[in-house]
Short mmCIF file of C-alpha atoms in Angstrom, two decimals:
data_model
loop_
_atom_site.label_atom_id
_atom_site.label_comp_id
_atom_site.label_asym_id
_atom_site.label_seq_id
_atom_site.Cartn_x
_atom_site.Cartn_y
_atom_site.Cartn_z
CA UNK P 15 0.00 0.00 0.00
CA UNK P 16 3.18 2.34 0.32
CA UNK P 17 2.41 4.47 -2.87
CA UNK P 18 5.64 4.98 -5.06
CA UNK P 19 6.86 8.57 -6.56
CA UNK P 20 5.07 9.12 -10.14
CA UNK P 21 2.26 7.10 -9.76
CA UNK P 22 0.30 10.40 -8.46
CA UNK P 23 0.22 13.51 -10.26
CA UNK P 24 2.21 16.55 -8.05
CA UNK P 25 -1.35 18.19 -7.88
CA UNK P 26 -2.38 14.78 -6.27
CA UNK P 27 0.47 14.70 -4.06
CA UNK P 28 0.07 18.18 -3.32
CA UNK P 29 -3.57 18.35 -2.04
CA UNK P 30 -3.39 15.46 -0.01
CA UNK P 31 0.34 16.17 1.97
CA UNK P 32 -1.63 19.98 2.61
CA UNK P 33 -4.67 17.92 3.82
CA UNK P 34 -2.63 16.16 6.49
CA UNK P 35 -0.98 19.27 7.90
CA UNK P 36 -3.50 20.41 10.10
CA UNK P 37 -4.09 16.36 10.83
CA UNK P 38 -0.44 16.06 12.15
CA UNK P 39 -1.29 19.52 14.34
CA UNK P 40 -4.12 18.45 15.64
CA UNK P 41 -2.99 15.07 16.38
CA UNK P 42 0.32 16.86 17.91
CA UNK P 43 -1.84 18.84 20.49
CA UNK P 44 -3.79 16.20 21.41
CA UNK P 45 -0.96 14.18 22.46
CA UNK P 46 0.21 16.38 24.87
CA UNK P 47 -3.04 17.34 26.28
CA UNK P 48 -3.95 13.43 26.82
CA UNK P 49 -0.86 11.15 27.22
CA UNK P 50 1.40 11.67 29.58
CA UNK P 51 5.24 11.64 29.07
CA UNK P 52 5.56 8.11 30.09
CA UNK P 53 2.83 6.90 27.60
CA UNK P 54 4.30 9.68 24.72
CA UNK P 55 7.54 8.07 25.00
CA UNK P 56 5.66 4.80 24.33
CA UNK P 57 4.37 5.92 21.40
CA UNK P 58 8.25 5.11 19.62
CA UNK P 59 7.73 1.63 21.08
CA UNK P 60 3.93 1.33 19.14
CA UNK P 61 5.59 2.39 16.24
CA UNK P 62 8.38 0.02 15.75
CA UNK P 63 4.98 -2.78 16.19
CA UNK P 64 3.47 -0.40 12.97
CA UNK P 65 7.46 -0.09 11.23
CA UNK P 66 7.82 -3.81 11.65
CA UNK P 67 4.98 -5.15 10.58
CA UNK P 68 5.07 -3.60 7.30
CA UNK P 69 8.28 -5.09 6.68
CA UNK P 70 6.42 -9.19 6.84
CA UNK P 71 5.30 -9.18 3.20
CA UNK P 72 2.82 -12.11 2.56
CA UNK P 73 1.90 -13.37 -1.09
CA UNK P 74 -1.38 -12.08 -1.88
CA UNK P 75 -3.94 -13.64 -4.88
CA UNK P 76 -3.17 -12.57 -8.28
CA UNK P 77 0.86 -12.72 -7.90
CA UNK P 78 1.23 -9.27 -5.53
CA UNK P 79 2.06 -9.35 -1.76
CA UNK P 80 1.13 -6.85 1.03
CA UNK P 81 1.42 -6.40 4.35
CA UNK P 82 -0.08 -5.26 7.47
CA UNK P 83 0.24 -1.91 8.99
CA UNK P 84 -0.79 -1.75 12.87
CA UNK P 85 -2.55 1.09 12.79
CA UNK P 86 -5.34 0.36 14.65
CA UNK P 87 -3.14 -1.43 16.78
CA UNK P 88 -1.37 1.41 18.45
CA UNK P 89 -4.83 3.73 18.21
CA UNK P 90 -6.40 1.10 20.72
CA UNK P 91 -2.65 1.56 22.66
CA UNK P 92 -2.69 5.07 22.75
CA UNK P 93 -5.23 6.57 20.89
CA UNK P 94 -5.69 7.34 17.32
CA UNK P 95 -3.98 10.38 17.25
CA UNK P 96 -0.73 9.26 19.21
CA UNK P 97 -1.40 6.54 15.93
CA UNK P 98 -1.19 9.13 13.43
CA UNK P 99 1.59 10.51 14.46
CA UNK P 100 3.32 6.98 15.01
CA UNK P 101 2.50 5.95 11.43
CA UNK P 102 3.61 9.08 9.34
CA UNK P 103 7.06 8.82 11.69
CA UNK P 104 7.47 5.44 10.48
CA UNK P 105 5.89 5.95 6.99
CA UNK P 106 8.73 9.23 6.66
CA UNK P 107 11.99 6.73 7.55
CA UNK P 108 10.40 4.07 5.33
CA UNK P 109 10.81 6.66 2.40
CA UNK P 110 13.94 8.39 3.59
CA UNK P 111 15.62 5.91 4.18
CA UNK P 112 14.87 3.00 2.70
CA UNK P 113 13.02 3.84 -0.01
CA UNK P 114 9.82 2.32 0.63
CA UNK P 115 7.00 4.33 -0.45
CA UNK P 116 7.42 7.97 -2.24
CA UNK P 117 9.17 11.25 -0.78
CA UNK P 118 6.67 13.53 -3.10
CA UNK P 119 3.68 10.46 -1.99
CA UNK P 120 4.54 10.87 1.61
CA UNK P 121 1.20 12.95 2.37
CA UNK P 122 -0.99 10.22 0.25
CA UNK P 123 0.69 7.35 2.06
CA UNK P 124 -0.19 9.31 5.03
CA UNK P 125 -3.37 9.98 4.72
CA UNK P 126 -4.22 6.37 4.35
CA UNK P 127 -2.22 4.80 6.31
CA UNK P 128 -2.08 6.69 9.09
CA UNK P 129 -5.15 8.67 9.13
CA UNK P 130 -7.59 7.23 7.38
CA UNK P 131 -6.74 3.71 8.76
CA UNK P 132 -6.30 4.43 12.52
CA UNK P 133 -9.48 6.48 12.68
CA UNK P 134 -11.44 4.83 10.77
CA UNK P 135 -10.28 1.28 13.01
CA UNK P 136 -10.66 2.90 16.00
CA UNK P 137 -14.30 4.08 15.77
CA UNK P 138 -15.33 0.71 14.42
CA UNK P 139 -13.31 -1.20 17.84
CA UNK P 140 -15.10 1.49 19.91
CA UNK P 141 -18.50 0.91 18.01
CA UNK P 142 -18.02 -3.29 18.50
CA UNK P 143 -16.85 -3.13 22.32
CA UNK P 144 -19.28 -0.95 23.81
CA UNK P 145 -18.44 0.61 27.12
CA UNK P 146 -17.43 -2.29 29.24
CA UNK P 147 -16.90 -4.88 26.63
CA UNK P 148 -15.90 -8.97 28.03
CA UNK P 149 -12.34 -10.07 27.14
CA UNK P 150 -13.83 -11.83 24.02
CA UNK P 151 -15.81 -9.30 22.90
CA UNK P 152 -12.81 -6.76 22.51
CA UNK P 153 -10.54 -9.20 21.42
CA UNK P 154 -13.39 -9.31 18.68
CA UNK P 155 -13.83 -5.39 18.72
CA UNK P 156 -9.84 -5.44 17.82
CA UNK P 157 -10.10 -7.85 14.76
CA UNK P 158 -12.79 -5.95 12.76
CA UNK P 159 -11.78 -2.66 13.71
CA UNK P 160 -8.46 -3.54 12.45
CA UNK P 161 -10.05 -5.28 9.54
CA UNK P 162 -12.00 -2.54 8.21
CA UNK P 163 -9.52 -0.21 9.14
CA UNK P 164 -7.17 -1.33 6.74
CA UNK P 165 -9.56 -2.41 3.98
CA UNK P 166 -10.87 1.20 4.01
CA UNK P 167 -6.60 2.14 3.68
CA UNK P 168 -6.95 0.12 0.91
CA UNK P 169 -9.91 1.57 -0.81
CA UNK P 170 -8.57 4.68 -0.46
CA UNK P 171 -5.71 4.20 -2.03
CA UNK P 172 -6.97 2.54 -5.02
CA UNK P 173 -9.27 5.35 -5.60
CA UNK P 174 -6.05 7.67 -5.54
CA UNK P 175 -4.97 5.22 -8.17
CA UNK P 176 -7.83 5.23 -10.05
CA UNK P 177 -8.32 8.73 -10.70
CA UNK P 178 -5.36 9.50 -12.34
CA UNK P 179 -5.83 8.53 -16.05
CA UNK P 180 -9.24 10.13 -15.74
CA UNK P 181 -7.80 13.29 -14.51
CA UNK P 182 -4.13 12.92 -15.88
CA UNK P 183 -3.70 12.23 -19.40
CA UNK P 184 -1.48 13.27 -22.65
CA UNK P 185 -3.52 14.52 -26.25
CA UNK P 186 -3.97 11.04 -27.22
CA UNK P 187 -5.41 9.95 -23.66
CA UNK P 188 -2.23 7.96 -22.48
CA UNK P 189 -2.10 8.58 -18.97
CA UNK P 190 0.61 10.70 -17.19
CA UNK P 191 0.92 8.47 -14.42
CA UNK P 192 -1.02 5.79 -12.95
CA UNK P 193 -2.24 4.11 -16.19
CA UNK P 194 -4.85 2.14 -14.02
CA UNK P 195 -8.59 3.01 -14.26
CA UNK P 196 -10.92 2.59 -11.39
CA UNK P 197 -12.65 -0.66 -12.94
CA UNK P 198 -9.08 -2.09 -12.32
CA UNK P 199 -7.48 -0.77 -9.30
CA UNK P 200 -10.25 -1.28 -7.10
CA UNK P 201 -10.74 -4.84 -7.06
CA UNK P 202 -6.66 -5.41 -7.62
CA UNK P 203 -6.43 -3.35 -4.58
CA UNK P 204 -9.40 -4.35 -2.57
CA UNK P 205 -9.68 -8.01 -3.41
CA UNK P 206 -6.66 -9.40 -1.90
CA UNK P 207 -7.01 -6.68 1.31
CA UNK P 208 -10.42 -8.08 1.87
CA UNK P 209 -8.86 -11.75 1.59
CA UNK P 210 -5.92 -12.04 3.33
CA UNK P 211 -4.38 -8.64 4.06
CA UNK P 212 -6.94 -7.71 6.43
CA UNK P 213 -7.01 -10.96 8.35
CA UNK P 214 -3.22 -10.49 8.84
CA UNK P 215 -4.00 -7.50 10.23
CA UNK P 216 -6.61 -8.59 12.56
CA UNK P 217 -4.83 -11.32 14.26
CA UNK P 218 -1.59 -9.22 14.49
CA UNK P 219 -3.91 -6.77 16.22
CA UNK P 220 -5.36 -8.97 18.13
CA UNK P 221 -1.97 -10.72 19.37
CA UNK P 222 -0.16 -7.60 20.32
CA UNK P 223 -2.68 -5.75 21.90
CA UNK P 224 -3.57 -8.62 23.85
CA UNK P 225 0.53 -9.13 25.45
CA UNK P 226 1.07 -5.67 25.45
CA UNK P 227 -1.77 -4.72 28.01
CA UNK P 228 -1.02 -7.77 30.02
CA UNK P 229 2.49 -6.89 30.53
CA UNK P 230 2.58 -2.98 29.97
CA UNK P 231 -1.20 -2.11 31.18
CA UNK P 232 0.11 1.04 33.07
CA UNK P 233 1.17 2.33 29.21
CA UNK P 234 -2.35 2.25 27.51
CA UNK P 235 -4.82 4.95 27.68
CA UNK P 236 -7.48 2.61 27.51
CA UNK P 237 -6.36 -0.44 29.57
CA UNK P 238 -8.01 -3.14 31.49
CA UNK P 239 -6.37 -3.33 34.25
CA UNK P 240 -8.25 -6.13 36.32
CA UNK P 241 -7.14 -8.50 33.67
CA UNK P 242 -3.54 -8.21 33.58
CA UNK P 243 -2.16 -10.86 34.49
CA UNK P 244 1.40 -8.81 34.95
CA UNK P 245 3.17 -5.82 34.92
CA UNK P 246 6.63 -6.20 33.77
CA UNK P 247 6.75 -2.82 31.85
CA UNK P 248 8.51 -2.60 28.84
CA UNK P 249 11.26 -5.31 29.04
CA UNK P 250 8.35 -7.69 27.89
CA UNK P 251 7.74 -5.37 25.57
CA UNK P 252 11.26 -4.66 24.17
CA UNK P 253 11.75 -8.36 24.02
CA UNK P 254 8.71 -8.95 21.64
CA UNK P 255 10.04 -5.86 19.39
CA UNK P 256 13.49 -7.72 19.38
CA UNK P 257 11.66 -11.00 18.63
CA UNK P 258 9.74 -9.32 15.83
CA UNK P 259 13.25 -8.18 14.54
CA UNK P 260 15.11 -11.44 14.63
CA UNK P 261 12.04 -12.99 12.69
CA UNK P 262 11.71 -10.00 10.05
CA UNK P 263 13.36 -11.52 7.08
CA UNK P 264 10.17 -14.25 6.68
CA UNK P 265 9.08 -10.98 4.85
CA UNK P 266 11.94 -11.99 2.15
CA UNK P 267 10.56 -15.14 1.49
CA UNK P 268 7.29 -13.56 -0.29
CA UNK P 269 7.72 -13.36 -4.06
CA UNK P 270 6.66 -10.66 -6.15
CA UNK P 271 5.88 -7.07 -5.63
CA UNK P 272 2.74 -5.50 -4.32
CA UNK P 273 0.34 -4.00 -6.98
CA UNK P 274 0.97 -0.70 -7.74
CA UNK P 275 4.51 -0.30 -6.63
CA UNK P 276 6.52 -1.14 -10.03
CA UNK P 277 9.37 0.84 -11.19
CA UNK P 278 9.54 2.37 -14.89
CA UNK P 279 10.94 -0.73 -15.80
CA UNK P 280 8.09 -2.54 -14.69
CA UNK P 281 5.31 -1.24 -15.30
CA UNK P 282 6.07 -0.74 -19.21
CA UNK P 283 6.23 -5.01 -19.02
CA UNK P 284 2.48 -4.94 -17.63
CA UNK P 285 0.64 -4.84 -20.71
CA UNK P 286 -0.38 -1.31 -21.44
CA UNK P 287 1.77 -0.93 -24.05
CA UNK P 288 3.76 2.29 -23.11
CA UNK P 289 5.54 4.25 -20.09
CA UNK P 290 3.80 6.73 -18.51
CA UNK P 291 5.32 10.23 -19.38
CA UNK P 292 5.42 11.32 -15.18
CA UNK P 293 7.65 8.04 -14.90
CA UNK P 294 10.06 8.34 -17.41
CA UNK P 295 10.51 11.87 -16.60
CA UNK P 296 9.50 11.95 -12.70
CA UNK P 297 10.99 12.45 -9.65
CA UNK P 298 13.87 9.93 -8.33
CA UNK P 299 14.92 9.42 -4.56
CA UNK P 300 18.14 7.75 -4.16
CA UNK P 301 17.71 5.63 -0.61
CA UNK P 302 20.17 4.81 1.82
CA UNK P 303 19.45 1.43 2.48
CA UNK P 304 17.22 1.06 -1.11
CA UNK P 305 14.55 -1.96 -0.39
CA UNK P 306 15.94 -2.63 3.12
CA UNK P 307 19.28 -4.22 1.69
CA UNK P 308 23.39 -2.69 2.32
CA UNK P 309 25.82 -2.76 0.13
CA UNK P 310 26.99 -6.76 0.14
CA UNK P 311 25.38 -7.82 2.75
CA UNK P 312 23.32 -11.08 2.68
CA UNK P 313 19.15 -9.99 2.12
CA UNK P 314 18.54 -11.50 5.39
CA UNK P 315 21.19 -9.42 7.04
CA UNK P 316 20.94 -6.19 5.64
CA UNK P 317 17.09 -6.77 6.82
CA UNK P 318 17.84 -7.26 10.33
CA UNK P 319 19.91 -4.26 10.01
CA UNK P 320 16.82 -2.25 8.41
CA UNK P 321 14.65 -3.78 11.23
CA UNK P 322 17.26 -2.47 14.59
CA UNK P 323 17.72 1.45 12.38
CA UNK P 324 14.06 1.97 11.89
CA UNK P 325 13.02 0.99 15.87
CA UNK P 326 15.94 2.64 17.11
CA UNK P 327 14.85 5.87 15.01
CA UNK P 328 11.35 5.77 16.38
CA UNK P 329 12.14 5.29 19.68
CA UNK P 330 14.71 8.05 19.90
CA UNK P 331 12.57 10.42 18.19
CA UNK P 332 9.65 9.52 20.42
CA UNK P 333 11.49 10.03 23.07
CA UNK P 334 12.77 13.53 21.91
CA UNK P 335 9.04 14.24 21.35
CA UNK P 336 7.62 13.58 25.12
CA UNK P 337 10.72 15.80 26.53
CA UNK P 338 10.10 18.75 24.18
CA UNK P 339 6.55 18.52 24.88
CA UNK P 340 5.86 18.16 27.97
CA UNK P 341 2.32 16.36 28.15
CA UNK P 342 0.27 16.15 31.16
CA UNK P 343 2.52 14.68 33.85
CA UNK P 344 5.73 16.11 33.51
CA UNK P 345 7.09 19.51 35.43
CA UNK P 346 6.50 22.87 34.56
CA UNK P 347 8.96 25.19 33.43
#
């Protein structure tokens, strides 16, 4: 779902990175008026759940693979806007860094994944569990608020995709970018979401929440605290992130590429016949680590390296975030 350079139009790109501005603000102030520093630290811990889990590709039907996102994960953690905020951090070292998902597509890849999704998941967990929901019924609550959550991602995205030879289009009505029409980027996007994507994302949810407010209760702003079992703090929780580190390059073994996220190269090999004039002529970002690998390094390696940068980035930037804030909790000046 991590939307490449060139496949939007700059006026695309443009409307939707302005759209998320006052999102990221608002998001921002609600943090510190909600969390306290404790908890906004925490948020760099959520995020590396979010950063990981997009790095465990799974085949999907028709040839593509995906991934899950944890968006709705770390709203139900923290809130949806301490999940905003997580996302887009991990979304903007995906793209800087590693070059996963676009630098000019950063606000599109935003706005689905990490508002659309987390909002959109965390109203429909709040709508399923009710006030005082059982253990059963929120471990439900989790799975389809995470499952629409993402599905909705998805839609969203494949409308972005969709629009663009409508809108976007040369004198003899090749498109500019995304050659895709709606009639085919909606099911190609939605179909394998609805089938497997989304019930990747639901049991990861589901999983994660479930240790994490065992172990780390006094972290959540929504925890149920006469079921955990313990309270070990974060060292449970650091040892599942290192766990989920160790065990990131399964993601390698998924062949393919997911739809949409073809190079020049590629996309001229899928049938329509030409390449797009905002590809051959569109914007380039030269990654670091360019699709999580280093130099020589072994794949497997060079992902395990990918995996400890990104979580050590969103934890240190977290962590910068809750002392310059100062939410609720923490001295005055």
């Amino acid at each position: 779902m991590h939307i490449p350079d060139n496949y939007l139009s700059p006026t695309t790109d443009a409307i939707l990175t302005v759209a998320m501005v006052p999102v990221w603000v608002r998001c921002a102030r609600r943090v510190r008026e909600d969390l306290d520093q404790r908890q906004t630290s925490f948020i760099g811990m959520a995020a590396a759940f979010s950063f990981l889990l997009m790095m465990f590709n799974v085949p999907l039907p028709g040839g593509t693979t995906g991934h899950a996102v944890g968006g709705t994960l770390i709203a139900c953690l923290l809130g949806p806007h301490a999940a905003c905020l997580a996302v887009s951090v991990a979304l903007g070292i995906q793209a800087l860094i590693f070059g996963d998902g676009g630098i000019l597509a950063f606000g599109a890849n935003c706005f689905n994944m990490a508002f659309v999704l987390p909002f959109v998941g965390y109203a429909c967990y709040r709508l399923v569990a009710g006030s005082e929901p059982t253990a059963a019924r929120r471990m439900v609550a989790l799975f389809v608020g995470s499952y629409v959550g993402l599905n909705v991602a998805a839609l969203c995205a494949a409308v972005e995709f969709g629009v663009q030879p409508l809108l976007f289009h040369d004198a003899a009505g090749q498109a500019l970018y995304c050659p895709y029409p709606l009639s085919v980027s909606i099911p190609a996007m939605c179909i394998p979401h609805l089938l497997v994507a989304g019930v990747i994302e639901g049991v990861a949810t589901v999983a994660i929440y479930e240790f994490v407010s065992r172990v780390a209760p006094d972290y959540l702003v929504d925890a149920n605290r006469e079921t955990a079992s313990a309270r070990g703090g974060l060292i449970p929780v650091a040892v599942l992130v290192a766990a989920l580190v160790i065990a990131t390059p399964l993601g390698l073994l998924a062949e393919g590429t997911a739809w949409g996220e073809w190079g020049a190269d590629e996309i001229a090999e899928t049938g329509i016949g030409y390449t797009p004039a905002g590809f051959a002529e569109g914007f380039e970002w030269e990654a670091l680590m360019p699709d999580y690998t280093l130099g020589g390094l072994p794949d497997a390696v060079a992902y395990v390296l990918s995996a400890v940068a990104g979580v050590a980035l969103l934890v240190i930037v977290f962590k910068l975030f809750s002392m310059a804030a100062r939410p609720k909790g923490s001295a005055s000046a």
